[in-house]
């Protein structure tokens, strides 16, 4: 049975088409829609962003029709769930594309990310911290090989952090100090829980982590393909983080593996990862190619199942 999942993110819209029975992925695509641009810090979806969303969804609809997929799941996360005009946006999407959008709560988003990550790679017996840095929110999950021990979704995603703190390019030391002070306050519970479970490893999924992985693979002579469990050496991360925060946008774009849709947000994302590594004493960092959309497709919990059933029968 073919299934399509569209993930409406704050910056990127993702499409995946797969056979759920064989777990063969037939098509993957991402578009830099920037749904949160010009509105996320005001709690709205701007008119031009909504129009870009419609055009992206119509493009995806055409692709889905070519594959003759009947079951389509469309999820939306932080930018939509926090928008004052979300109902108007959802109605506009339905009217112009025929897609019915399911808005995920922060808890649902975190759980589906966990489902995707654990389906892709083996989590160790010692608890690890899964992080998904979106444009609107960041999901933190502490899990071991058996279960998720703790989950938290915080509305401090990359676009929000960039709007608030990335005022200069390259980012200034003052901006970095302000960002770190803010993050230390916002992440107090994350630090506490990770300390309790003695977390020393991070698994990053999606977004900036994909780009960091691509840059690393190209640097060591590999290919930039996000289809395998990739270990990202801590010393490499610290080195590339220094590059990212000392270069301007044009210089960052010259780094092999960098892409336009990440060139700005990766600065604040890297500073957040750096703070977590240094505060928690992280010794192992790896990247999962699966995240939310794969959790929707392949998740084995009741939440993922209910999403399939609800939309399948509409």
Tab-separated table of N, CA and C in Angstrom, residues 7 16 29 57 60 80 92 96 108 128 145 147 168 185 192 201 232 283 291 309:
chain	number	residue	atom	x	y	z
A	7	UNK	N	4.964	16.844	5.349
A	7	UNK	CA	5.267	17.492	6.624
A	7	UNK	C	5.399	18.994	6.369
A	16	UNK	N	7.273	12.570	1.349
A	16	UNK	CA	7.824	11.223	1.236
A	16	UNK	C	6.707	10.296	0.762
A	29	UNK	N	11.320	14.426	-1.219
A	29	UNK	CA	11.535	15.765	-1.766
A	29	UNK	C	11.356	16.787	-0.660
A	57	UNK	N	2.388	22.860	-2.090
A	57	UNK	CA	1.469	21.737	-1.910
A	57	UNK	C	0.858	21.301	-3.240
A	60	UNK	N	3.448	19.183	-4.854
A	60	UNK	CA	3.459	17.864	-4.239
A	60	UNK	C	2.242	17.041	-4.662
A	80	UNK	N	2.227	26.580	12.210
A	80	UNK	CA	0.774	26.550	12.050
A	80	UNK	C	0.075	26.470	13.396
A	92	UNK	N	-7.763	27.497	3.646
A	92	UNK	CA	-7.200	27.869	2.344
A	92	UNK	C	-6.530	26.666	1.689
A	96	UNK	N	-7.892	25.043	-1.827
A	96	UNK	CA	-7.079	25.182	-3.025
A	96	UNK	C	-6.305	23.927	-3.412
A	108	UNK	N	2.826	15.368	20.372
A	108	UNK	CA	2.668	14.453	19.240
A	108	UNK	C	3.873	14.533	18.309
A	128	UNK	N	20.026	8.245	25.608
A	128	UNK	CA	20.584	9.225	24.686
A	128	UNK	C	19.570	10.350	24.486
A	145	UNK	N	17.120	1.992	24.428
A	145	UNK	CA	16.693	1.044	23.399
A	145	UNK	C	15.276	0.521	23.617
A	147	UNK	N	12.589	2.362	25.442
A	147	UNK	CA	11.485	3.306	25.573
A	147	UNK	C	11.964	4.748	25.590
A	168	UNK	N	23.518	40.336	13.494
A	168	UNK	CA	24.688	40.729	12.712
A	168	UNK	C	25.188	39.523	11.917
A	185	UNK	N	18.470	29.439	30.172
A	185	UNK	CA	17.215	29.568	30.918
A	185	UNK	C	16.151	28.632	30.363
A	192	UNK	N	18.574	19.346	33.403
A	192	UNK	CA	18.281	18.597	34.633
A	192	UNK	C	17.971	17.137	34.335
A	201	UNK	N	25.304	11.099	25.032
A	201	UNK	CA	25.239	10.951	23.575
A	201	UNK	C	24.026	11.688	23.032
A	232	UNK	N	29.116	11.804	13.871
A	232	UNK	CA	29.675	13.125	13.634
A	232	UNK	C	30.674	13.405	14.756
A	283	UNK	N	29.890	13.000	24.510
A	283	UNK	CA	31.069	12.384	23.906
A	283	UNK	C	30.763	11.711	22.574
A	291	UNK	N	13.053	11.025	10.695
A	291	UNK	CA	12.544	11.958	11.700
A	291	UNK	C	11.021	11.873	11.713
A	309	UNK	N	-5.280	5.837	10.265
A	309	UNK	CA	-6.676	5.438	10.158
A	309	UNK	C	-7.586	6.640	9.903
